[in-house]
Short mmCIF file of C-alpha atoms in Angstrom, two decimals:
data_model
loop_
_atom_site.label_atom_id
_atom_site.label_comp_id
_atom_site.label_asym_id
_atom_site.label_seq_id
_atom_site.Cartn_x
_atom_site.Cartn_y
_atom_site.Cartn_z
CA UNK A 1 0.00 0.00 0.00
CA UNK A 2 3.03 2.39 0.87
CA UNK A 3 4.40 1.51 -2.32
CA UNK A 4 0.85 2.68 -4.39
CA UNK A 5 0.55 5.55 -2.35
CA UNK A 6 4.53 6.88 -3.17
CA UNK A 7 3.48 6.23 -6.88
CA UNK A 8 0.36 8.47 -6.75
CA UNK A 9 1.86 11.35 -5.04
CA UNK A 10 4.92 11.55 -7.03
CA UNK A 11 2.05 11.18 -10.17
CA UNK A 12 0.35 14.25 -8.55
CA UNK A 13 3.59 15.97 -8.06
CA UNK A 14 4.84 15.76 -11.09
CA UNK A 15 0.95 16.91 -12.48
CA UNK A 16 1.24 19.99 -10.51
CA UNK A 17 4.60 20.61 -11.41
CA UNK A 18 3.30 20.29 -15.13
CA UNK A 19 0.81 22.25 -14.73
CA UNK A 20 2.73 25.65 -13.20
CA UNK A 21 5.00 24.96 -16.71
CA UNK A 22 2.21 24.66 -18.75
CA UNK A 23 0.00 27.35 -17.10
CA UNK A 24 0.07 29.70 -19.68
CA UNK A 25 -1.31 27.37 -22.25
CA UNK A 26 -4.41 26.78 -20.25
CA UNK A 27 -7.38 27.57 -22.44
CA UNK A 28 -8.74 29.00 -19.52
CA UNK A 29 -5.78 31.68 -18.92
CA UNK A 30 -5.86 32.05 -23.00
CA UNK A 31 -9.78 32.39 -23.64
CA UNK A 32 -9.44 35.63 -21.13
CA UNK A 33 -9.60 39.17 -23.53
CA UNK A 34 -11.50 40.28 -26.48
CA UNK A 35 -12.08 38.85 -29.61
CA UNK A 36 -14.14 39.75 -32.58
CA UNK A 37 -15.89 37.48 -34.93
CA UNK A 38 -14.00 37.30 -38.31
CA UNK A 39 -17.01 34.86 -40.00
CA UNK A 40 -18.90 31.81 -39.58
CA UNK A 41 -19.60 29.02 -41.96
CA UNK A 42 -20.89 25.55 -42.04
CA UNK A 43 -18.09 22.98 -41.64
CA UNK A 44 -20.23 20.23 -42.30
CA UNK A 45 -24.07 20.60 -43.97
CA UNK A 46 -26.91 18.41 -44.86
CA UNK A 47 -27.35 19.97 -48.48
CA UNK A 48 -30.80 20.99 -48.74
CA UNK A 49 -33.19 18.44 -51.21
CA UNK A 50 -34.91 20.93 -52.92
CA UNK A 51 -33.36 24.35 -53.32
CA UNK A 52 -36.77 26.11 -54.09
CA UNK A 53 -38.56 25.21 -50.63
CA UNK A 54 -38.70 27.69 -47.92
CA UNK A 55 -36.42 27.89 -44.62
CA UNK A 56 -33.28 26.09 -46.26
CA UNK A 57 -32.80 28.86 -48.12
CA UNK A 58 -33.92 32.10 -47.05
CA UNK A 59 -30.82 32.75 -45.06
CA UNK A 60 -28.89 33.30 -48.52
CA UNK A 61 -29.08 35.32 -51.08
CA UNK A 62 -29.40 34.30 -55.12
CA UNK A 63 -25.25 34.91 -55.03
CA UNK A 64 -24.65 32.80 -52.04
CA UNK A 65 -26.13 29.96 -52.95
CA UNK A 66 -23.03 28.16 -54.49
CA UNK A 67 -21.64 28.88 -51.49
CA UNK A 68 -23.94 27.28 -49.91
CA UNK A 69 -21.78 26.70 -46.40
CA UNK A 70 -21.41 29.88 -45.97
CA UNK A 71 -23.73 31.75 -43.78
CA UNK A 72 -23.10 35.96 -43.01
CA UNK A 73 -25.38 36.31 -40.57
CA UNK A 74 -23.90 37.38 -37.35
CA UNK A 75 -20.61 38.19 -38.25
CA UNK A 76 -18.76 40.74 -36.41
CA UNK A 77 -19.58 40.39 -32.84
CA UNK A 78 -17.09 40.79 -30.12
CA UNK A 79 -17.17 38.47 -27.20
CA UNK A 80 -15.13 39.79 -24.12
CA UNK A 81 -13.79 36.88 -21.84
CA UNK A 82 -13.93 38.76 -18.53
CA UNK A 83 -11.54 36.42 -15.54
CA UNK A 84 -12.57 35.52 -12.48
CA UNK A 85 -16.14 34.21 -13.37
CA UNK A 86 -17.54 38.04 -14.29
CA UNK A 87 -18.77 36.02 -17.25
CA UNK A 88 -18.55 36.71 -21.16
CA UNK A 89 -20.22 39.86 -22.60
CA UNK A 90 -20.89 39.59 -26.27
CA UNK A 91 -21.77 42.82 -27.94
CA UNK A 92 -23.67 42.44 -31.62
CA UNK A 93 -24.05 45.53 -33.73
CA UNK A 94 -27.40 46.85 -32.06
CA UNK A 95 -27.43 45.29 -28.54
CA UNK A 96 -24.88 43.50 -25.54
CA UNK A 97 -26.11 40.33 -24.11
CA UNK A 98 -24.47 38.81 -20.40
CA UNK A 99 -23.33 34.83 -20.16
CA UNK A 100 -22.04 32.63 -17.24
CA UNK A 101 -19.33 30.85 -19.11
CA UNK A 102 -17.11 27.87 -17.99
CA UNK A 103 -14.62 25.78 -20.12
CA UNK A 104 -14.73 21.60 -19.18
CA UNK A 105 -13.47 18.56 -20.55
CA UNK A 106 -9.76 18.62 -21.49
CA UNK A 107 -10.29 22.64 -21.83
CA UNK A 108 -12.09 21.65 -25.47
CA UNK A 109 -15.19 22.91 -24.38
CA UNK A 110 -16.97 26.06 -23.93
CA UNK A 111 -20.50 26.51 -22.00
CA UNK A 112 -22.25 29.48 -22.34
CA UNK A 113 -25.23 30.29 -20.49
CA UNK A 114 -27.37 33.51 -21.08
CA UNK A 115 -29.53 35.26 -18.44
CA UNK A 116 -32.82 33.06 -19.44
CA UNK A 117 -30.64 29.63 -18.37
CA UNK A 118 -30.01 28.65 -22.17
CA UNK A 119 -27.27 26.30 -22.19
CA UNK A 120 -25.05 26.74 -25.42
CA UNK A 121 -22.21 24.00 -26.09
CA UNK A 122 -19.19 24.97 -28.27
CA UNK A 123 -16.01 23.03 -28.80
CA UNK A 124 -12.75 24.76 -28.37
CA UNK A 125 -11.23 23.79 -31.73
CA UNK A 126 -8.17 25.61 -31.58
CA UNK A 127 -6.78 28.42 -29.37
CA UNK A 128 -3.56 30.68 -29.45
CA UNK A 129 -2.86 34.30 -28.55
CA UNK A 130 -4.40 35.51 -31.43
CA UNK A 131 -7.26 33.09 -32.70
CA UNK A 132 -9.73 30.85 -31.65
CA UNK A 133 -11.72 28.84 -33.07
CA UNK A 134 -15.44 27.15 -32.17
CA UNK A 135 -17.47 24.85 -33.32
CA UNK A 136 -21.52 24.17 -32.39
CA UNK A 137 -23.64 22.02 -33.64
CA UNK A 138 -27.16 23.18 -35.29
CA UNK A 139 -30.34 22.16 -36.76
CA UNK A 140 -31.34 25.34 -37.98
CA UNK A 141 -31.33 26.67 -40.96
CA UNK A 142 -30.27 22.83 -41.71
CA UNK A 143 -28.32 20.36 -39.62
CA UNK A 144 -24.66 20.02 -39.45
CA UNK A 145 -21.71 21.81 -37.79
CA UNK A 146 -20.59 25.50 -38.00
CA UNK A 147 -17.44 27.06 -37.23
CA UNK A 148 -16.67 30.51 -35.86
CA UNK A 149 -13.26 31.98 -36.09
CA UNK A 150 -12.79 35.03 -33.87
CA UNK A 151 -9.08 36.80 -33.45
CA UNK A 152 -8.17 38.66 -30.81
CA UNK A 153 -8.32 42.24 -29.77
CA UNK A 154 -4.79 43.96 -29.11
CA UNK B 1 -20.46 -11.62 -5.59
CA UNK B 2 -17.25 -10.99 -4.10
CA UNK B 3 -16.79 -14.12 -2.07
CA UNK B 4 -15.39 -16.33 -5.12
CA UNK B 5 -12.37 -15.95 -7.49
CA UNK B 6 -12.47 -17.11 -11.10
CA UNK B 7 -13.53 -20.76 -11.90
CA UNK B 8 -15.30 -21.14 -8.43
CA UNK B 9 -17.84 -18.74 -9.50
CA UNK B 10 -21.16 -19.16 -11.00
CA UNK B 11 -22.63 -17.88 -13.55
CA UNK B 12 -25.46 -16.20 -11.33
CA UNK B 13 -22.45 -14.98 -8.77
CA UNK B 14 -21.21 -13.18 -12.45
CA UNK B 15 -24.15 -12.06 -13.16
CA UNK B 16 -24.74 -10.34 -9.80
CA UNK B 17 -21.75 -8.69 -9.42
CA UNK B 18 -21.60 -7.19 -13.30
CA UNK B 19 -25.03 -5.72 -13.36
CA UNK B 20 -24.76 -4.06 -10.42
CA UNK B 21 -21.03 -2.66 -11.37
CA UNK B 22 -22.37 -1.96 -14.62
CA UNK B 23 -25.23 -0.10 -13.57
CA UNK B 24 -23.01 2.05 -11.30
CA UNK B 25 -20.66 2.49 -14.34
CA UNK B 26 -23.22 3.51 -16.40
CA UNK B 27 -24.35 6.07 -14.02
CA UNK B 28 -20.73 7.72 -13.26
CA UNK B 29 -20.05 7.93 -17.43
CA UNK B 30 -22.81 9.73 -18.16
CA UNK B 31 -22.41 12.15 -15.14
CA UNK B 32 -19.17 12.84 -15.52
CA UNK B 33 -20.16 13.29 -19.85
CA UNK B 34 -23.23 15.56 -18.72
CA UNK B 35 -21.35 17.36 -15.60
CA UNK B 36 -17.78 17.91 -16.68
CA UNK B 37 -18.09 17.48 -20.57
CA UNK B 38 -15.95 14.31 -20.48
CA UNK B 39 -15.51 10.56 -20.30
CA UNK B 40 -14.80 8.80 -17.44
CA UNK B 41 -13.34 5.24 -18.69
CA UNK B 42 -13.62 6.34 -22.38
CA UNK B 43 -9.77 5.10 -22.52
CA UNK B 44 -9.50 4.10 -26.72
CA UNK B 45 -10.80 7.52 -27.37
CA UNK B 46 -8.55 9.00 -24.68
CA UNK B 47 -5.59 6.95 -26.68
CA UNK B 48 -7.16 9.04 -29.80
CA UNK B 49 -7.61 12.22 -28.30
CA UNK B 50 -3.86 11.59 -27.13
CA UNK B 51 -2.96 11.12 -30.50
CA UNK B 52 -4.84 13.88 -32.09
CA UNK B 53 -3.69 16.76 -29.31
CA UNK B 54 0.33 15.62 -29.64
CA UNK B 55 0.43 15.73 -33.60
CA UNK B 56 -1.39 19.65 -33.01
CA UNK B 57 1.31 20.03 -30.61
CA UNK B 58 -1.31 20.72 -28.04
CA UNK B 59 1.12 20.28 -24.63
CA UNK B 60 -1.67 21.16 -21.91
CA UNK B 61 -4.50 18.77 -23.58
CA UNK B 62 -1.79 15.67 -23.79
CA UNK B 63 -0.65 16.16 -20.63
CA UNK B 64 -4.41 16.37 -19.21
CA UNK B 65 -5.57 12.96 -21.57
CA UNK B 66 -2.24 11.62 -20.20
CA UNK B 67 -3.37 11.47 -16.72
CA UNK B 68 -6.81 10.73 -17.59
CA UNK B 69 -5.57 7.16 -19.40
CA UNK B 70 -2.84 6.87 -15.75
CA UNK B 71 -5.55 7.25 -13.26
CA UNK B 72 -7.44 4.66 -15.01
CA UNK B 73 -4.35 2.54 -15.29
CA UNK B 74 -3.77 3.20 -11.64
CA UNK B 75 -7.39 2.19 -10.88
CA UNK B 76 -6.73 -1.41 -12.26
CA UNK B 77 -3.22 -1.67 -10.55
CA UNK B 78 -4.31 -0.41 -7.25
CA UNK B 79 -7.24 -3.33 -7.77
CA UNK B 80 -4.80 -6.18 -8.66
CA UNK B 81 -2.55 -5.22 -6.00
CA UNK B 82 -4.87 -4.96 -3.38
CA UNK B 83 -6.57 -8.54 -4.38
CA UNK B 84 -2.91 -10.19 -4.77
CA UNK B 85 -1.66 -8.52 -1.96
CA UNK B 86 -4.39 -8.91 0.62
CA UNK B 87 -5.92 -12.69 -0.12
CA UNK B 88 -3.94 -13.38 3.17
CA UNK B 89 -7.02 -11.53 4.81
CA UNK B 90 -9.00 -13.57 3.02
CA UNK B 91 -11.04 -13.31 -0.12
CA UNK B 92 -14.23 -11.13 0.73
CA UNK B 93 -11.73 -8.67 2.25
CA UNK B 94 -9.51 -8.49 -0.63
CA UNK B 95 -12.46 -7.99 -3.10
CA UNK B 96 -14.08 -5.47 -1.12
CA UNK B 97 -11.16 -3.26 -0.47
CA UNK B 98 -11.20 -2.13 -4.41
CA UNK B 99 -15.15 -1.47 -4.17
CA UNK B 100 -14.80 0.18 -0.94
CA UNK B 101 -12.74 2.54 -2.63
CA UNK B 102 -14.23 3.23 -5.44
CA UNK B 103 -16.55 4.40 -3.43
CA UNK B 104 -15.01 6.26 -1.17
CA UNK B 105 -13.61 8.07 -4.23
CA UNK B 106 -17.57 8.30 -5.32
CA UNK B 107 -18.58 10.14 -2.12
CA UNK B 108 -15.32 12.38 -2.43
CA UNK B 109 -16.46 13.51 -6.29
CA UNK B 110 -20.05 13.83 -4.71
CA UNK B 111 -18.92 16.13 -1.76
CA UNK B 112 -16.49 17.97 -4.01
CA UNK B 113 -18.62 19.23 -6.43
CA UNK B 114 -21.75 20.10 -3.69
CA UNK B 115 -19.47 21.70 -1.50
CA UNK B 116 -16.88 23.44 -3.34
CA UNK B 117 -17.00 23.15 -6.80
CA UNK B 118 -16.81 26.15 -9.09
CA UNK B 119 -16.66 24.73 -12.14
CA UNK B 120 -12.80 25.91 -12.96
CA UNK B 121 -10.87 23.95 -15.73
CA UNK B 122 -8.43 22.72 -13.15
CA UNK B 123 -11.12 21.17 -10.89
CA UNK B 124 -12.88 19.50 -14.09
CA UNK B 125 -10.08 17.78 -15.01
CA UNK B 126 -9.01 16.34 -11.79
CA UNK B 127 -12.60 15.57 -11.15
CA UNK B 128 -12.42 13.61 -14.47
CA UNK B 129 -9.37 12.02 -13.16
CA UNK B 130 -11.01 10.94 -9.98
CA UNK B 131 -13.98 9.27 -12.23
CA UNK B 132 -11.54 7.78 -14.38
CA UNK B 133 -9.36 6.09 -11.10
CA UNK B 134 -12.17 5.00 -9.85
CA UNK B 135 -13.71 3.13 -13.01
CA UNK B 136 -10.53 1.46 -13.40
CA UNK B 137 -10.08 0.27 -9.75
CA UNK B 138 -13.62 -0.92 -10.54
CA UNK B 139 -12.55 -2.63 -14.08
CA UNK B 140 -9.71 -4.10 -12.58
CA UNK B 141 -11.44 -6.06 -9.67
CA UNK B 142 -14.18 -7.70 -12.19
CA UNK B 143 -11.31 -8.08 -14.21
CA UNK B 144 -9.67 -10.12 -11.71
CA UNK B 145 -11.82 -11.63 -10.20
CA UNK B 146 -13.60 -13.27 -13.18
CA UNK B 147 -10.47 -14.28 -14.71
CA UNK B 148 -11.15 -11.15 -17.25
CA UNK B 149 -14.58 -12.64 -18.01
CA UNK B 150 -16.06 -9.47 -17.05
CA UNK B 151 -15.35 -5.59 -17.44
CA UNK B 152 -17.97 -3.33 -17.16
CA UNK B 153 -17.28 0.28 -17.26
CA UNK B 154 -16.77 0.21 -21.15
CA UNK B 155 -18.38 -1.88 -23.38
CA UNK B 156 -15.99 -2.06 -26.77
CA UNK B 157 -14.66 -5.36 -25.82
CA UNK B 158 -18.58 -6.71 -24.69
CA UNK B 159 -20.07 -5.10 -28.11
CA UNK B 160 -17.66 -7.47 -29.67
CA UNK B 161 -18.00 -10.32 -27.75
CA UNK B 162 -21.90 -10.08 -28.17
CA UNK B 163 -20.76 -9.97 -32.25
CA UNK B 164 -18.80 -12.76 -31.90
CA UNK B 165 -21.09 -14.87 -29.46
CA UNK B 166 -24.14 -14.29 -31.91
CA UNK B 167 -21.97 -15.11 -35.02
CA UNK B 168 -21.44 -18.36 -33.73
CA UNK B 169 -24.86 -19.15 -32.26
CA UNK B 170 -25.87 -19.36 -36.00
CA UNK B 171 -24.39 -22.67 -36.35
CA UNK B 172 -25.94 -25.61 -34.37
CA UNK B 173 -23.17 -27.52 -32.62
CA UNK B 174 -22.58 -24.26 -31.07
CA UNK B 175 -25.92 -23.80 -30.41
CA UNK B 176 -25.90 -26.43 -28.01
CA UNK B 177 -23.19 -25.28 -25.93
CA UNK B 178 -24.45 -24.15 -22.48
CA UNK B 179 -21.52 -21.88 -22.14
CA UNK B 180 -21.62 -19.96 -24.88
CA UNK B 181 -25.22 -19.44 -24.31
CA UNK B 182 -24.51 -18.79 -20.39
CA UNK B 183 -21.52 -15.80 -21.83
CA UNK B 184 -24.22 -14.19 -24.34
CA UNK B 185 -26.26 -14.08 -21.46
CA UNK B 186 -24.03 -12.44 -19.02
CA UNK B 187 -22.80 -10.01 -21.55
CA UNK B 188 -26.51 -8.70 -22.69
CA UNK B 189 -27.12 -8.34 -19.14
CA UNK B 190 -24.20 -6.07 -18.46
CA UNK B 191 -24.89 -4.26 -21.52
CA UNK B 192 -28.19 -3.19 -20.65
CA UNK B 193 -27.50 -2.87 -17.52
CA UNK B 194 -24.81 0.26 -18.00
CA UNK B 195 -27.51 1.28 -20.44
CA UNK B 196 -29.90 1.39 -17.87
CA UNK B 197 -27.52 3.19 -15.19
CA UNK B 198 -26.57 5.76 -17.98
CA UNK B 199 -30.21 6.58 -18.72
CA UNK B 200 -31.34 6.77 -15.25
CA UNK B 201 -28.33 8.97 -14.48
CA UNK B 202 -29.22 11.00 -17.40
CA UNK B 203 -32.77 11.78 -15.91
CA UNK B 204 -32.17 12.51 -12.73
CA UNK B 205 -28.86 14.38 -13.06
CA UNK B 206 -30.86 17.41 -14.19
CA UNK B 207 -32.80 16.78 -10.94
CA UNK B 208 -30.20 16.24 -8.41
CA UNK B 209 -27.05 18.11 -9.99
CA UNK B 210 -23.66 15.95 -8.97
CA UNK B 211 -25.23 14.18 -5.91
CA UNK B 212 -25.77 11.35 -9.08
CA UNK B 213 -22.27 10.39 -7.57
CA UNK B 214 -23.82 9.65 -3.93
CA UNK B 215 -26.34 7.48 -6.27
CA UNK B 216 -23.69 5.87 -7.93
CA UNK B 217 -21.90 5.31 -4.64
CA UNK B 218 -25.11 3.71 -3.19
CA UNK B 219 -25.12 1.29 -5.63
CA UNK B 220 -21.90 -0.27 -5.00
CA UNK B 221 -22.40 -0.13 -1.31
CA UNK B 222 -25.49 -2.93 -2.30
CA UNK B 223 -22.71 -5.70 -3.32
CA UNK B 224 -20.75 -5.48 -0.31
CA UNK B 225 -23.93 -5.34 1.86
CA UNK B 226 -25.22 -8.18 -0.25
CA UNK B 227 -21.84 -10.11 0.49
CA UNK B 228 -22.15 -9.09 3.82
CA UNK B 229 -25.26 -10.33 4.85
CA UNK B 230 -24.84 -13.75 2.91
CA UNK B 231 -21.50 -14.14 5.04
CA UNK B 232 -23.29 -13.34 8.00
CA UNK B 233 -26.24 -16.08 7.52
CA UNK B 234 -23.14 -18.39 6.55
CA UNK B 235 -21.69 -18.11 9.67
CA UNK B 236 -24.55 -17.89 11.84
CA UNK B 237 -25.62 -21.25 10.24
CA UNK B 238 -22.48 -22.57 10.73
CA UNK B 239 -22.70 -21.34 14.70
CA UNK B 240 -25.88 -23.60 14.92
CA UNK B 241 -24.13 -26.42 13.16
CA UNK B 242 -21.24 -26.05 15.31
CA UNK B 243 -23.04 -26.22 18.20
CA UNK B 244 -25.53 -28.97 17.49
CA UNK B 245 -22.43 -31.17 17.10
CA UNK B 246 -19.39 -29.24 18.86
CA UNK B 247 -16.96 -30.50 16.85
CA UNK B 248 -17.29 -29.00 13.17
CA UNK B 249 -13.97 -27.93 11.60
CA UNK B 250 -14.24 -24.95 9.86
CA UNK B 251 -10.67 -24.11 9.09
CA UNK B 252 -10.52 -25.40 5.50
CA UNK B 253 -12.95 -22.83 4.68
CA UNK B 254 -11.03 -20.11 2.29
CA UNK B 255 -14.14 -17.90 2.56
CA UNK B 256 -13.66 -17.29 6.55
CA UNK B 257 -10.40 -18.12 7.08
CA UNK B 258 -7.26 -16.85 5.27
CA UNK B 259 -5.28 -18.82 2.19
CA UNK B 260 -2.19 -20.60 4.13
CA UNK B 261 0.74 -19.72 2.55
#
C-alpha cells in the first residue's frame, strides 16, 4: 500500500509541477480578452433536397447559394472573456447580451449560459494568442456543424 | 459476488456482481459526460484524443488525456494489487477493499462538487481524473476476479464479444453449448445494464445536480452489503451447526479463514 501511495503522489507531483510549466497554455488563462468574430460558416451541412422550398434557403441570397456553407449572418460580434467568473459579454451591432461561461473537458469545451438559463455548447477547436476557433452544432437553418473563427483584440 | 475468485464462481455470482457494477458504471459515465463534458473510462478515445492533441502540438490537452488514461491505469493496478496482496485476509476482504474505494472516491467527487465546486478547468479535469481512477479500480477487480470474463465500465470489448457470441450461435453444434449461451447471457445483461444506469443517471442528473455520484456510490455499497449479509447467515448457520455437534472444523474454509501460505 506504501508503495501505491509513493506512486500516486509523485504522479500528482509531477501533475502539478506540469501544470505551473504549462499554465500559460491553459485555455482557460488564454480564452481571457476580447475577440471579434472574423465569419462563420458551415463545416459540415446536410445539403438541402430541394433548393426552391422555404427555410433552407432564405438565409442566402441568389449569389450565395453556391456557397452554400457559408452563412453571413452574425458576423462581427465581439465576445469579451472577462476572468474571475464576471462572465462573457458579447456585444452584436445593435445590442450586448451577459453569459455565465465555464470551459470543461480537457479545456475543449466552452458553456455558455445567457440570463434566461439557455445552455449553449461549443467546442474549443483551436486556441492561441491571437485566434480561436469554435465549433456548435445546429439544426437550424439545416443540420450540421458550423465554425466561428474570432481573433483577438490587441 | 465478491466471495469467489475465477472458476469457483457461477454464472449467477457473475451475473450479480456485473449488473450491479455496470449499472453504477453507467451512471458515473454519463455524469461525468453531462457534468464535466468528459468521459470517465472512455480510454481508446482517450488513446485518440492523445494522438490527435500531440500531432497539433497541443502540450496542456496531452498532458491532461495523459493522466486521464494513468488514473485509469492506476485504478486497475491499485485493484490487482490490493486482491494479490491482501488474499492473506482472506477473499471477501480483498475484493471489497477495491469497491470500498471506489466508493469512497464516489462520495469524495459527490462532496467535491456540492461543496466546493466552481466549475474551474483545473477542478474539471481532476474531477475527471477521480472518475476515471475510480472506473478502473472498478474494471480491474471484475477483471480479476472473473479471470477477465467481465469488465464493465466500457463496453468495446462486450459489443464485440456479443458480435462474436451471436456469429457463432448461428451454427448448431454451437448452439448447443451451455456456455456460450450462459456468456451471451451475461454479456446482454451487463450491456443493458450500463444502459440502464446511464439513462437513469441522465434523468435525474438534471434533478439532483452531482449528488448522481452519492447514487452511484449507493449502488456499490449494495454488493458489499449483499456479500455481507450472505457471510453473515453463513456463519450464523455454521454457529448452529457447530453447536448442534461441537466439533465442526471450519478451518478449511477459504471464505472465513485466510489462504495458508
Amino acid at each position: 500500500m506504501t508503495r501505491i501511495l509513493i506512486i500516486i503522489v509523485l504522479f500528482f507531483g509531477l501533475q502539478v509541477a506540469f501544470r505551473i510549466l504549462l499554465y500559460d497554455q491553459s485555455p482557460e488563462k488564454l480564452i481571457v480578452g476580447q475577440w471579434s468574430e472574423d465569419y462563420r460558416e458551415f463545416e459540415v451541412a446536410d445539403e438541402p433536397d430541394n433548393k426552391q422550398e422555404g427555410l433552407l434557403n432564405a438565409e442566402f441570397t441568389d449569389d450565395e447559394v453556391p456557397e452554400i456553407h457559408t452563412q453571413k449572418d452574425d458576423v462581427g460580434s465581439e465576445w469579451h472573456f472577462l476572468d474571475d467568473d464576471e462572465g462573457l459579454i458579447v456585444n452584436y451591432s445593435t445590442l450586448s447580451e451577459p453569459f455565465k461561461y465555464t470551459i470543461k473537458g480537457r479545456g475543449n469545451m466552452l458553456q455558455l449560459v445567457d440570463h434566461n438559463g439557455n445552455l449553449n455548447k461549443y467546442k474549443i477547436r483551436y486556441i492561441d494568442g491571437a485566434e480561436m476557433v469554435l465549433t456548435y452544432k445546429t439544426d437550424a437553418p439545416r443540420r450540421g456543424i458550423v465554425k466561428l473563427v474570432l481573433h483577438r483584440i490587441q | 459476488m465478491l466471495r469467489k475468485f475465477n472458476t469457483t464462481r457461477s454464472l449467477n455470482d457473475n451475473i450479480g456482481l456485473g449488473s450491479i457494477t455496470a449499472f453504477s458504471a453507467g451512471m458515473v459515465n454519463v455524469a461525468s459526460l453531462i457534468i464535466f463534458l468528459a468521459f470517465a473510462s472512455n480510454v481508446t478515445g482517450h488513446y485518440a484524443i492523445l494522438a490527435e492533441e500531440l500531432s497539433r502540438s497541443h502540450w496542456y490537452q496531452t498532458l491532461v488525456v495523459i493522466m486521464w488514461i494513468f488514473l485509469f491505469f492506476l485504478g486497475s493496478f491499485t485493484s490487482n494489487f490490493i486482491v494479490i496482496h491482501a488474499s492473506s485476509k482472506g477473499r471477501f476482504v480483498a475484493h471489497s477493499i477495491p469497491i470500498f474505494l471506489e466508493i469512497l472516491v464516489l462520495l469524495g467527487i459527490g462532496f467535491y462538487c456540492e461543496m466546493y465546486y466552481s466549475e474551474r478547468l483545473l477542478e474539471t479535469e481532476i474531477l475527471v481524473s477521480a472518475t476515471s481512477f475510480a472506473m478502473g479500480l472498478q474494471n480491474g477487480l471484475t477483471a480479476t476476479i472473473t479471470n477477465f470474463l467481465i469488465k464493465t465500465t466500457h463496453l468495446t470489448g462486450l459489443t464485440t464479444d456479443i458480435g462474436i457470441l451471436t456469429s457463432m450461435l448461428t451454427k448448431k453444434q454451437f448452439r448447443r453449448r451451455k456456455s456460450l449461451r450462459q456468456r451471451l447471457k451475461l454479456s446482454i445483461i451487463i450491456m443493458c445494464s450500463y444502459l440502464t444506469g446511464g439513462i437513469i443517471s441522465a434523468f435525474i442528473v438534471h434533478e439532483i445536480g452531482t449528488r448522481v455520484f452519492f447514487v452511484a456510490s449507493f449502488v456499490l455499497l449494495c454488493v458489499l452489503i449483499y456479500d455481507l449479509y450472505v457471510i453473515i447467515m453463513r456463519l450464523s448457520r455454521l454457529a448452529r451447526i457447530q453447536r448442534g455437534r461441537k466439533s465442526t472444523d471450519l478451518s478449511d474454509d477459504p471464505e472465513f479463514f485466510p489462504e495458508k501460505p
